[in-house]
Structure formats: C-alpha cells, structure tokens
PDB file of C-alpha atoms and ligand atoms in Angstrom:
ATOM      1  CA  UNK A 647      98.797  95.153  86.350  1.00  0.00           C
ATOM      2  CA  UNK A 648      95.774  97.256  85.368  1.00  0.00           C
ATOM      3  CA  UNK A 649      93.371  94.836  84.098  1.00  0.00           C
ATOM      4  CA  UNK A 650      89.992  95.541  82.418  1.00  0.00           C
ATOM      5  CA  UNK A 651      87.919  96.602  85.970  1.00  0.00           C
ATOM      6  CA  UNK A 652      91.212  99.036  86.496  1.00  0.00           C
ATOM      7  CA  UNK A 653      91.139 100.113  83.284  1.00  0.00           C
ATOM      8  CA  UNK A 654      87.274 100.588  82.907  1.00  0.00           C
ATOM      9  CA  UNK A 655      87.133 103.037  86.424  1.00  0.00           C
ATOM     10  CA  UNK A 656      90.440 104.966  85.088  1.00  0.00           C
ATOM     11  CA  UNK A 657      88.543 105.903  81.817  1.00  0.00           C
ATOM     12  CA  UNK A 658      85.129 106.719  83.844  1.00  0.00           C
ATOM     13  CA  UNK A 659      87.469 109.219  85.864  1.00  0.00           C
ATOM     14  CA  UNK A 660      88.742 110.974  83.050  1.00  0.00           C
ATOM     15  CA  UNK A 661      86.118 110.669  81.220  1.00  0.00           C
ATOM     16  CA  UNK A 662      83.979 113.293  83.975  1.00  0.00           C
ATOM     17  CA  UNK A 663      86.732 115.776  83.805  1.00  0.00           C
ATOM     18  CA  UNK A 664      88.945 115.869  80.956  1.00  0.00           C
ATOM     19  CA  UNK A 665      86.811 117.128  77.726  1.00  0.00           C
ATOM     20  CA  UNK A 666      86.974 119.665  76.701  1.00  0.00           C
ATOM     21  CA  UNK A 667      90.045 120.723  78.878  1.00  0.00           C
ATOM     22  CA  UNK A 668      93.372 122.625  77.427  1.00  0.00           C
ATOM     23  CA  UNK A 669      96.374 121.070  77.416  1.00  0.00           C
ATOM     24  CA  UNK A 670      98.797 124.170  77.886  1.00  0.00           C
ATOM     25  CA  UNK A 671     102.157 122.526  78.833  1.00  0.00           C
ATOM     26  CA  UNK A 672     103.723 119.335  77.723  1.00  0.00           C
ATOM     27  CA  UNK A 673     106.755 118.050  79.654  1.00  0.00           C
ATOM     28  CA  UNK A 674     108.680 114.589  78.875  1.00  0.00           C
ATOM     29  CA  UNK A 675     111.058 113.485  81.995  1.00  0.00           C
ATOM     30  CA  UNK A 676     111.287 109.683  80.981  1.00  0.00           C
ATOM     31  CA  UNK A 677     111.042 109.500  76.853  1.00  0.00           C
ATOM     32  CA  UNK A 678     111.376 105.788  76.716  1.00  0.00           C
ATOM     33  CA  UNK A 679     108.038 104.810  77.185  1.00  0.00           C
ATOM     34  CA  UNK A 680     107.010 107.174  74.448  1.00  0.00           C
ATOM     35  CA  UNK A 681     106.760 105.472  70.976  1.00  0.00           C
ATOM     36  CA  UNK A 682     106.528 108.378  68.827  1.00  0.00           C
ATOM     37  CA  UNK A 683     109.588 111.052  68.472  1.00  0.00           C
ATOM     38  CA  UNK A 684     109.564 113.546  71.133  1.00  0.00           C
ATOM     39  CA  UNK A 685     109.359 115.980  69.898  1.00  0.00           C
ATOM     40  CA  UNK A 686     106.019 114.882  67.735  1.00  0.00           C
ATOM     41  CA  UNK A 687     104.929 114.026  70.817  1.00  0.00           C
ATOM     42  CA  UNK A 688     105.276 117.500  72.494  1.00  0.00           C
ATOM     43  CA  UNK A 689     103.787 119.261  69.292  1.00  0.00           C
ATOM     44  CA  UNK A 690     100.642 117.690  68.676  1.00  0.00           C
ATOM     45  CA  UNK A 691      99.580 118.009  72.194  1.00  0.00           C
ATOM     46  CA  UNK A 692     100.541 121.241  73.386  1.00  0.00           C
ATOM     47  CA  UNK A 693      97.276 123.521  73.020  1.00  0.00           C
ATOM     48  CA  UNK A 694      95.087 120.220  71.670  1.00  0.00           C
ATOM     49  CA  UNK A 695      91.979 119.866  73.805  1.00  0.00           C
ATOM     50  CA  UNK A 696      90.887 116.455  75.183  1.00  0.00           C
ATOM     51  CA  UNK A 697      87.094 114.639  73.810  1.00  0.00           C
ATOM     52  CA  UNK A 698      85.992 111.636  75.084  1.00  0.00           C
ATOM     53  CA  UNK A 699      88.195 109.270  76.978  1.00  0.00           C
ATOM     54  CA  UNK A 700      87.429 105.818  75.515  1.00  0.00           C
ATOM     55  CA  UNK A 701      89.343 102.271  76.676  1.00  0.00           C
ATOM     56  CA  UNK A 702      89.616  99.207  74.254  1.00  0.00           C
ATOM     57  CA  UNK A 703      91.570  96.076  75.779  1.00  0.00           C
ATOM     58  CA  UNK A 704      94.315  97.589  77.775  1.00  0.00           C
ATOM     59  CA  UNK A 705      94.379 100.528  75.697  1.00  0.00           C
ATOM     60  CA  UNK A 706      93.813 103.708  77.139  1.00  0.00           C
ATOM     61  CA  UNK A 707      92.078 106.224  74.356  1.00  0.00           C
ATOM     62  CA  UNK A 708      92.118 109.823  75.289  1.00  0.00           C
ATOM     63  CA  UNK A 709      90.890 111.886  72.195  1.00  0.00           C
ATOM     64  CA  UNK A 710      92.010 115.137  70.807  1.00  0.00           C
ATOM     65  CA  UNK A 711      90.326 117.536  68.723  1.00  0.00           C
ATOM     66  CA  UNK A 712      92.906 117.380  66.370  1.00  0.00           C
ATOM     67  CA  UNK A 713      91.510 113.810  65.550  1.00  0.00           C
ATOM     68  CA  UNK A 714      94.436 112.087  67.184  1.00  0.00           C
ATOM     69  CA  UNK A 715      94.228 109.602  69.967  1.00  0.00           C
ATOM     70  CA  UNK A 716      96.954 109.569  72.989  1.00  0.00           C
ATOM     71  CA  UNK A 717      96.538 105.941  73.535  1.00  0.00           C
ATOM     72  CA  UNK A 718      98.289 104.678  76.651  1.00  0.00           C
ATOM     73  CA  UNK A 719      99.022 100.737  77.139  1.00  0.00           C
ATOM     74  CA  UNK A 720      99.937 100.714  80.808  1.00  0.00           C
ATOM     75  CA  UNK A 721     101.527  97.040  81.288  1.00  0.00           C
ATOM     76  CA  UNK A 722     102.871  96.297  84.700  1.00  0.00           C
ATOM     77  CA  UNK A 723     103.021  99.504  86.304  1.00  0.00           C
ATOM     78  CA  UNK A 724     102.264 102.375  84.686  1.00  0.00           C
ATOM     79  CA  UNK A 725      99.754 104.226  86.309  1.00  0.00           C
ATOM     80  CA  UNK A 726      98.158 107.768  86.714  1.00  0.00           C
ATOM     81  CA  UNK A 727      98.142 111.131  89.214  1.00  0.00           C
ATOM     82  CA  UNK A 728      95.237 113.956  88.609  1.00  0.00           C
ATOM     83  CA  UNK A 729      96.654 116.648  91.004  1.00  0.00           C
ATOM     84  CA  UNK A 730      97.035 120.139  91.293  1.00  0.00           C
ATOM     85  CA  UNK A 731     101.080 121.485  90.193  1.00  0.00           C
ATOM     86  CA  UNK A 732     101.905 121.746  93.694  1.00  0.00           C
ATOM     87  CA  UNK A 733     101.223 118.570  94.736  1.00  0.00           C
ATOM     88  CA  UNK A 734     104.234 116.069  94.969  1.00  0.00           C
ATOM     89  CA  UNK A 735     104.986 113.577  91.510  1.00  0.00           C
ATOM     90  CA  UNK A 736     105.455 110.235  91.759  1.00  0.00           C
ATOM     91  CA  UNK A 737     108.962 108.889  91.082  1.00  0.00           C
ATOM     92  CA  UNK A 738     109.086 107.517  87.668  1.00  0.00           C
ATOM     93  CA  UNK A 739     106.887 110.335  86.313  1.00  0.00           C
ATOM     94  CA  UNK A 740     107.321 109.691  82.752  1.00  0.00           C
ATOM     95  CA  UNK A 741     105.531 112.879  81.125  1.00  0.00           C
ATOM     96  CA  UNK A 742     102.845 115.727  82.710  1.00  0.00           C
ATOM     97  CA  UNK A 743     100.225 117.316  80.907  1.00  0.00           C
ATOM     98  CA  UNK A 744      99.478 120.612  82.369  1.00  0.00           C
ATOM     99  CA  UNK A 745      95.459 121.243  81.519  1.00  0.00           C
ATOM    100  CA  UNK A 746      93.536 125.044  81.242  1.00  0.00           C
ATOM    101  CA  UNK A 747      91.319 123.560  84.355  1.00  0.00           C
ATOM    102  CA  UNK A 748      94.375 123.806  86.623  1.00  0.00           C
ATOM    103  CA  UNK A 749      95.413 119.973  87.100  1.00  0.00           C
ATOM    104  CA  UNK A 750      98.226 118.244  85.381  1.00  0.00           C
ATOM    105  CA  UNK A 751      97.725 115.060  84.206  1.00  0.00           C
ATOM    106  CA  UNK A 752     100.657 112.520  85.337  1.00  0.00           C
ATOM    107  CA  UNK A 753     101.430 109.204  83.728  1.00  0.00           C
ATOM    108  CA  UNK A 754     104.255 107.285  86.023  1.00  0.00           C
ATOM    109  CA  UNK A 755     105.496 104.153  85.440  1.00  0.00           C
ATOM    110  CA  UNK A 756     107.853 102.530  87.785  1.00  0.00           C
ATOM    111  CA  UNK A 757     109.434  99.709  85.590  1.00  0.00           C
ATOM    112  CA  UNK A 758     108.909 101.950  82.468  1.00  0.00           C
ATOM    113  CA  UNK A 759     107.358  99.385  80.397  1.00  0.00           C
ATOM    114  CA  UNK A 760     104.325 101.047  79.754  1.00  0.00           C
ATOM    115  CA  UNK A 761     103.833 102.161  75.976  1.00  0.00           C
ATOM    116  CA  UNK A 762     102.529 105.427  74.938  1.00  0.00           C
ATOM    117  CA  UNK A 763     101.648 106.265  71.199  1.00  0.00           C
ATOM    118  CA  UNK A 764      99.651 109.265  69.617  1.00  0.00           C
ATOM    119  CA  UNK A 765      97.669 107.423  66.522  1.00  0.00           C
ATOM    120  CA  UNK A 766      95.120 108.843  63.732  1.00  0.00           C
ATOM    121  CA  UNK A 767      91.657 108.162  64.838  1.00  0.00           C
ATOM    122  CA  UNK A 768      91.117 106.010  62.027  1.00  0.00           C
ATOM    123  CA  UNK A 769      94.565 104.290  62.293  1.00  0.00           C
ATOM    124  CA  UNK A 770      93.923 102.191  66.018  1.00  0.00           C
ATOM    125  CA  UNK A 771      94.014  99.370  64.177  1.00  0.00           C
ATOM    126  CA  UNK A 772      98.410 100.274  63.459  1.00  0.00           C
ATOM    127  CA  UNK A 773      99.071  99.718  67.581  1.00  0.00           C
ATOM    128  CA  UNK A 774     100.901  96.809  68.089  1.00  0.00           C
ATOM    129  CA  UNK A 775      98.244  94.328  69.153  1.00  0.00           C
ATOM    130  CA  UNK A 776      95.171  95.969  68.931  1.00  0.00           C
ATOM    131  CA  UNK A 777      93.942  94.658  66.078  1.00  0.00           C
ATOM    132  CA  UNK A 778      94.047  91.069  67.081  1.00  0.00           C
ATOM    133  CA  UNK A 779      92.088  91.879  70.290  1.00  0.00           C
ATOM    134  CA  UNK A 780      89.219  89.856  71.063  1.00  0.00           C
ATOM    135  CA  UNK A 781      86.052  90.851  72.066  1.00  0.00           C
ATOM    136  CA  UNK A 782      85.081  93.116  75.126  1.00  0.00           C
ATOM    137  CA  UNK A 783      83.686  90.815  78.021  1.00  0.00           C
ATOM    138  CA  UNK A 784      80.665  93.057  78.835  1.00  0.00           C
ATOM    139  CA  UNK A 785      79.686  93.741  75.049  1.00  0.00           C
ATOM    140  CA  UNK A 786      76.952  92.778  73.102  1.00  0.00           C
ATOM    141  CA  UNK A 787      79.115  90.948  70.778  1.00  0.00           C
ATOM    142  CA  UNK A 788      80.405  88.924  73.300  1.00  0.00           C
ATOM    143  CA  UNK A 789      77.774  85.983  73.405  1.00  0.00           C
ATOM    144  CA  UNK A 790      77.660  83.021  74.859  1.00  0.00           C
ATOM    145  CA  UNK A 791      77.669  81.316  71.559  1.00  0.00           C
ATOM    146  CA  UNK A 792      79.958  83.100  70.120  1.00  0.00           C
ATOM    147  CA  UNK A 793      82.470  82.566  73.264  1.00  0.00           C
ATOM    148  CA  UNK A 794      82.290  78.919  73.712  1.00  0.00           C
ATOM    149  CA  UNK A 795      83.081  78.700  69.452  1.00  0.00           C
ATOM    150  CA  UNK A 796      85.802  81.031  69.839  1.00  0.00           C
ATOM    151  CA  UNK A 797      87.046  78.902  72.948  1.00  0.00           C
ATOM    152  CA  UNK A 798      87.692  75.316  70.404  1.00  0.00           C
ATOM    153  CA  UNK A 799      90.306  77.434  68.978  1.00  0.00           C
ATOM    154  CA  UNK A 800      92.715  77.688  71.925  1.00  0.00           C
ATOM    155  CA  UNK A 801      94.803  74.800  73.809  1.00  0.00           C
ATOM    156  CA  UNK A 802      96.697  74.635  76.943  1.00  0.00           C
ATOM    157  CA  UNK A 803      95.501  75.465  80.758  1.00  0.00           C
ATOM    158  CA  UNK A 804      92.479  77.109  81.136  1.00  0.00           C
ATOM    159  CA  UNK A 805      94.084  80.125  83.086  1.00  0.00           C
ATOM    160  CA  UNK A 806      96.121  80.819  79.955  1.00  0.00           C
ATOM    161  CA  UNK A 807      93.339  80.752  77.431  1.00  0.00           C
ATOM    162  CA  UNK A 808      91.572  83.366  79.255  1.00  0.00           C
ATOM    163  CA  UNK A 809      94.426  85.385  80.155  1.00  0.00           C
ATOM    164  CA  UNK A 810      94.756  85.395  76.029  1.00  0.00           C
ATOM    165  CA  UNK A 811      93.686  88.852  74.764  1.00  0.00           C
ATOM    166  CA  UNK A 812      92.734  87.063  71.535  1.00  0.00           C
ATOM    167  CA  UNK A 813      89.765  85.168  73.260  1.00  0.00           C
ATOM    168  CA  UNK A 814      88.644  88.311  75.264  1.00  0.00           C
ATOM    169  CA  UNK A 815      90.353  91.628  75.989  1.00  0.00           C
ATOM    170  CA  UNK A 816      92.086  92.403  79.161  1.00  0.00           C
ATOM    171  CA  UNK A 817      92.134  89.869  81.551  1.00  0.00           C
ATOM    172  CA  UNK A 818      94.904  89.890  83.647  1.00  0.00           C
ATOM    173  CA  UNK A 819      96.247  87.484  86.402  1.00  0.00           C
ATOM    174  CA  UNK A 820      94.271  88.394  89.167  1.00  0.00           C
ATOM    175  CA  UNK A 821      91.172  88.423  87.456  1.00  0.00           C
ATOM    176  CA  UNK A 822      91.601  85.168  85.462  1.00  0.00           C
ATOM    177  CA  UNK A 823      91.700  83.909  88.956  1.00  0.00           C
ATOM    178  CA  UNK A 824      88.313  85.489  90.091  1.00  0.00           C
ATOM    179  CA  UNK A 825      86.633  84.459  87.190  1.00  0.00           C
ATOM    180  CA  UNK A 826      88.278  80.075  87.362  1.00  0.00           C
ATOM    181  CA  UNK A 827      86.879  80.477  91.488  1.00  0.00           C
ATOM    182  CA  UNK A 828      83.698  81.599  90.429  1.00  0.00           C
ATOM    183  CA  UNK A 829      83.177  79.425  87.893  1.00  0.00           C
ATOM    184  CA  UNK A 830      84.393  76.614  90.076  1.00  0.00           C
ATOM    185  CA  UNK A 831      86.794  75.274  87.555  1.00  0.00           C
ATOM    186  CA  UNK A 832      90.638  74.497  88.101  1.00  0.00           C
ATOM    187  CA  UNK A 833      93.101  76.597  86.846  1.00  0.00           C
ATOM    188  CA  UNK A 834      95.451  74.475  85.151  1.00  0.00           C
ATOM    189  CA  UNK A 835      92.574  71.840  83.842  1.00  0.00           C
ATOM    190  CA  UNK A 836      93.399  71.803  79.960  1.00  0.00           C
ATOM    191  CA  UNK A 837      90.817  73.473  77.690  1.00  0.00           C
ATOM    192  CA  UNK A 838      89.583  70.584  75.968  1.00  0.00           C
ATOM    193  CA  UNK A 839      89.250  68.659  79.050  1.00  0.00           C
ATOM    194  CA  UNK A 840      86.204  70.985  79.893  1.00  0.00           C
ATOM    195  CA  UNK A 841      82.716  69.668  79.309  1.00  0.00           C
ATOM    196  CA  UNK A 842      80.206  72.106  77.955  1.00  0.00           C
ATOM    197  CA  UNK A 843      78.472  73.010  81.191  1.00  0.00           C
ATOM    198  CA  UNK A 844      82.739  74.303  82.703  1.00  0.00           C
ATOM    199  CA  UNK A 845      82.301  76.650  78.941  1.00  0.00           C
ATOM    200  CA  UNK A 846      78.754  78.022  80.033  1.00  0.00           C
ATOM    201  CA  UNK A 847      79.566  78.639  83.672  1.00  0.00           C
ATOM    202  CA  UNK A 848      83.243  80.276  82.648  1.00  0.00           C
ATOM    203  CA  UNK A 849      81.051  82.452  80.453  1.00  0.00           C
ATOM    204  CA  UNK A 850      78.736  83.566  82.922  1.00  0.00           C
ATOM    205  CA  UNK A 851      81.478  84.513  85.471  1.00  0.00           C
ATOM    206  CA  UNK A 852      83.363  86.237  83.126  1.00  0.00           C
ATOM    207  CA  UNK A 853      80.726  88.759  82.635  1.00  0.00           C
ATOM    208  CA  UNK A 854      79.549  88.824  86.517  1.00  0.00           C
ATOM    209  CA  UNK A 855      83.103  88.940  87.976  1.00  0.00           C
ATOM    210  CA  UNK A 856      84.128  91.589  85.674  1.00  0.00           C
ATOM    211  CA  UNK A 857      80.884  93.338  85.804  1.00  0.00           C
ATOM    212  CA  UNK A 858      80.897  93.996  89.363  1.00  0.00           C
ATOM    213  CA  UNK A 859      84.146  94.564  89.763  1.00  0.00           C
ATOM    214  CA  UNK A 860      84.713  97.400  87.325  1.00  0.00           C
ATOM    215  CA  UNK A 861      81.449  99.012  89.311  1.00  0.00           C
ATOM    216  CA  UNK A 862      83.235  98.306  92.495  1.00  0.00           C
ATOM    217  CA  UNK A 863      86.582  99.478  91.561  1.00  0.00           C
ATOM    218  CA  UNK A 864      85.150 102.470  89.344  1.00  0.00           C
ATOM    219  CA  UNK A 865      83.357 103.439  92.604  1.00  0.00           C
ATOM    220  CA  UNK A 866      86.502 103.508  94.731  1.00  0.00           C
ATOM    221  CA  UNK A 867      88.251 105.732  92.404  1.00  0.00           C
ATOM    222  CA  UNK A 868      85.625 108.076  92.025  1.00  0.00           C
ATOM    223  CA  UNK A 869      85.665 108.804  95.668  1.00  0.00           C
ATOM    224  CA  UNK A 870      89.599 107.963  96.887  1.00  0.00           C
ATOM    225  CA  UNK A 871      90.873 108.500  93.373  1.00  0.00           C
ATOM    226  CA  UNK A 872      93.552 106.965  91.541  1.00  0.00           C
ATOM    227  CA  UNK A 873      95.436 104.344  93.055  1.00  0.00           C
ATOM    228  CA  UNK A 874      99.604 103.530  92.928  1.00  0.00           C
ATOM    229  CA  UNK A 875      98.164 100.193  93.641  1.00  0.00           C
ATOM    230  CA  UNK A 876      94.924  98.686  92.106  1.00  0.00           C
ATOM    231  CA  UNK A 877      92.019  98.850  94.548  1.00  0.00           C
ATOM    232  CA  UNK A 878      91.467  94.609  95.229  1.00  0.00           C
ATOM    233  CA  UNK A 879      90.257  94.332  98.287  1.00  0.00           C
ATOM    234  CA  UNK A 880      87.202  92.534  96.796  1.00  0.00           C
ATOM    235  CA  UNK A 881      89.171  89.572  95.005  1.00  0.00           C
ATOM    236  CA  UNK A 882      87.708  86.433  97.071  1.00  0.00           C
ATOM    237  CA  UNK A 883      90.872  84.502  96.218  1.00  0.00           C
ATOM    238  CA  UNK A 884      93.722  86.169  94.233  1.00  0.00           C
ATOM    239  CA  UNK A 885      96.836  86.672  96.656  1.00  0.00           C
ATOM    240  CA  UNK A 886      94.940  85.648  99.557  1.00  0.00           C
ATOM    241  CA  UNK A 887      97.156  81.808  99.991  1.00  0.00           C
ATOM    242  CA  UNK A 888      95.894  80.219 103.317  1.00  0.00           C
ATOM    243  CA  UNK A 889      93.292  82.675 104.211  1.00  0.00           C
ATOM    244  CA  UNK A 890      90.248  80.377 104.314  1.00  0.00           C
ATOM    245  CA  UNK A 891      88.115  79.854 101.047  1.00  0.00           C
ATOM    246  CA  UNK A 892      85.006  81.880 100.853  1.00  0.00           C
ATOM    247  CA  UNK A 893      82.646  79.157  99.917  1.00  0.00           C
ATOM    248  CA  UNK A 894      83.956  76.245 101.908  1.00  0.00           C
ATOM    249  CA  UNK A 895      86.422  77.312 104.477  1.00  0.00           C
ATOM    250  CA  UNK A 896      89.255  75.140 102.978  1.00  0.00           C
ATOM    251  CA  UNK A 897      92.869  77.228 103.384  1.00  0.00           C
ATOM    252  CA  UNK A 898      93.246  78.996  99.688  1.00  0.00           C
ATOM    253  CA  UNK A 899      96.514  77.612  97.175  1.00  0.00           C
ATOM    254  CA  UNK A 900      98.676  79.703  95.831  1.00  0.00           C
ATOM    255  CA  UNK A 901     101.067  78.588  93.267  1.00  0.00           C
ATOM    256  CA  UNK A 902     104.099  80.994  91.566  1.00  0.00           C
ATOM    257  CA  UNK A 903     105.004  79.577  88.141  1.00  0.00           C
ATOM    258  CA  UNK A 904     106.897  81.978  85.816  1.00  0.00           C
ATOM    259  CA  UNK A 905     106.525  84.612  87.654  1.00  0.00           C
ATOM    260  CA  UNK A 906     102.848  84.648  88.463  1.00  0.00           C
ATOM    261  CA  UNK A 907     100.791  83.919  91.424  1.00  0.00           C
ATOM    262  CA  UNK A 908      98.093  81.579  90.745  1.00  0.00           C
ATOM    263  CA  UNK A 909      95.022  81.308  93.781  1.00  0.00           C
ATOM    264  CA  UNK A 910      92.638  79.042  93.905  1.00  0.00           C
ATOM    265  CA  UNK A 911      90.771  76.769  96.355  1.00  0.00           C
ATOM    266  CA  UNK A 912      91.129  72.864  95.556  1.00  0.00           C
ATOM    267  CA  UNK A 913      87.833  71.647  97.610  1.00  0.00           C
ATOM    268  CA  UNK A 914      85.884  74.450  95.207  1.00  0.00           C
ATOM    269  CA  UNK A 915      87.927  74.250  91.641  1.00  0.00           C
ATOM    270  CA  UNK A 916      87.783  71.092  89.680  1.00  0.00           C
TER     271      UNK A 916
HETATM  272 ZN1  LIG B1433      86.551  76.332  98.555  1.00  0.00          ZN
END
C-alpha cells in the first residue's frame, strides 16, 4: 500500500511535469473505481489543464483549472504509469489521460479498490474520510505537544493507534513498523501502558522515519520512476523476518495477524 513516503515522491513527480499540461483524451477501461458517473467524469476532464499536484493523507490532489480536483485514494494497489502511447499498459489499467505534452497518464489498480472522485476545490472536505484526517507528520501543526495530547484519546496496541489516520495521516503497515523499531517500542504494547519518554521518542521517529524516507523514496522515483511495487529497500525491519536486526544482530519477528505482517526485533522493542 502507498503510504505517506509513496505518496509524498508520487506528488513531487507530477508535480515537475504535469501543470500546465492538456488533457486531450479521456478513456475509462475499468469504471468501478470511479466514484462519479462516467460520463461526468469524461466531461470535466477532457480539454481541462492540470495546476499543482497537491497530496493530503492518502489523497492524491491533482488540480484543474476548472477549479476541480481529480483526487485519487489509491488503497492497496492502485498505482501509476507516465509513458509515452506506445509504451505497453499495465493490466488493470483503470482509466488514461492522454496530455498535450505527449504522455498519457495511467492509473492501474490490480484489486480495483482504489477510489477516484473529481470534487470542488472548496468541497475536499465531502470525500469520504478526509475530513476526519489527522494531522500531517512533517507539518508545523504537528507538535510534540500537540501529538502526545492527541495520543490519550486512543486505546488498543500501539501499532494500531498509529496506523489510525485520525492520530496522523497516512501511515501504513510497513511504516508503522519503521517508526515502533526506531522508537524502540513494541508493537503490540497497549497505548496507555507507555510512559511519557515511549510518547516523546514515538514522536521523534515519526517525523525522522518518515522524513527520510519520503526523500529517499522521492529520490528513487525521480530517477527510476514510478514503481508497480513501492521502492523499500531501506525499511530496516518491515518484511525482513529472520534477517538479523540492524541494531543488535538478534534474527527479526514477523507476525501475520489479520492479514498483516507485523516486524519487529524483540531484544530492541519493549
Ligand atoms: Zn534488535
């Protein structure tokens, strides 16, 4: 799943190349993902031209002239091509934007779960779960005081509360993972078991994991360009079970509850 680093390097892409660019052609192959009629969909942006590309949680925010945003919520698997026409689509190409600059812009999605909406630019607030999203992890707003406040208000395993886009927006699995290692805390230690020094230090590596990470990964994509895959080749423990643990050699857990993979080392995360 995209999370916020993904997310971040995605918008910095588009963001170098798509204002001020045409879009000429509109073609829908896969209208399920798209939560506005069709043909709306097709209307507003054929000949619309593209403004900044913005991100807010998971929300993608590509906006049009017309004062509209295309805002794309990728979930699981929907992800993005920037190619020229004659280059091959991905299966599960869900719509393609052909643009004046002689690229077509590709969303594909292989599990189709991914939801794309066109909203007023005033109107954000309408998307199903945007307005209840929390704070951006490498904003102003998002102060240590304010965090560890916010924090009293949630219950259950720490992994959980930060994965909660109420707390902060767009962590995701792997990340939440990251961010426990680094602060050396345990992933399934309850919330209000932490003592204030776990709250300060799970601050701190929020911002530095994600931080570096969305300058790592918004590297990579400038130069290799957008991945089927997220570039995480730089997680120290996410998905790497029994590899040894960067900090004390210790093989890394990995647990799959629900559905998820949780990694973490138990010498390191208390
Ligand atoms: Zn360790």
């Amino acid at each position: 799943m995209p999370e916020m680093p993904d997310l971040e390097a995605y918008r910095a892409f588009f963001n170098s190349r798509l204002p001020g660019v045409t879009i000429q052609a509109v073609t829908v192959r896969i209208p399920l993902v798209i939560r506005v009629p069709k043909d709306d969909f097709i209307a507003t942006l054929n000949g619309n031209v593209f403004g900044e590309v913005e991100r807010r949680g998971k929300f993608l925010l590509f906006s049009l002239r017309s004062g509209d945003y295309l805002a794309i919520h990728p979930m699981l698997t929907g992800r993005f091509q920037y190619r020229r026409p004659q280059e091959k689509r991905r299966p599960k190409t869900c719509f393609v934007l052909a643009l004046s600059n002689g690229h077509e812009l590709r969303y594909f999605d292989d599990r189709r779960m991914g939801k794309v909406y066109l909203v007023k630019q005033g109107d954000l607030d309408t998307l199903p779960l945007f307005a209840d999203l929390g704070p951006e992890p490498l904003s102003d707003e998002f102060t240590e005081e304010a965090f560890r406040e916010h924090l009293r208000r949630f219950r259950g395993q720490i992994k959980s509360v930060i994965r909660n886009d109420r707390l902060v927006a767009a962590i995701g699995n792997a990340y939440a993972d990251e961010i426990l290692f680094a602060a050396s805390i345990h992933p399934y230690r309850k919330r209000i078991e932490l003592p204030p020094e776990a709250e300060v230090r799970l601050y701190q590596a929020i911002r530095s994991v994600l931080g570096e990470a969305a300058a790592i990964v918004t590297d990579r994509v400038e130069k290799e360009g957008l991945p089927v895959d997220e570039y995480r080749d730089h997680l120290k423990v996410h998905r790497r079970g029994g590899q040894p643990c960067p900090n004390c050699g210790s093989p890394i857990s990995e647990i799959t509850a629900n559905q998820r993979i949780t990694s973490f080392c138990r010498h390191c995360q208390k």
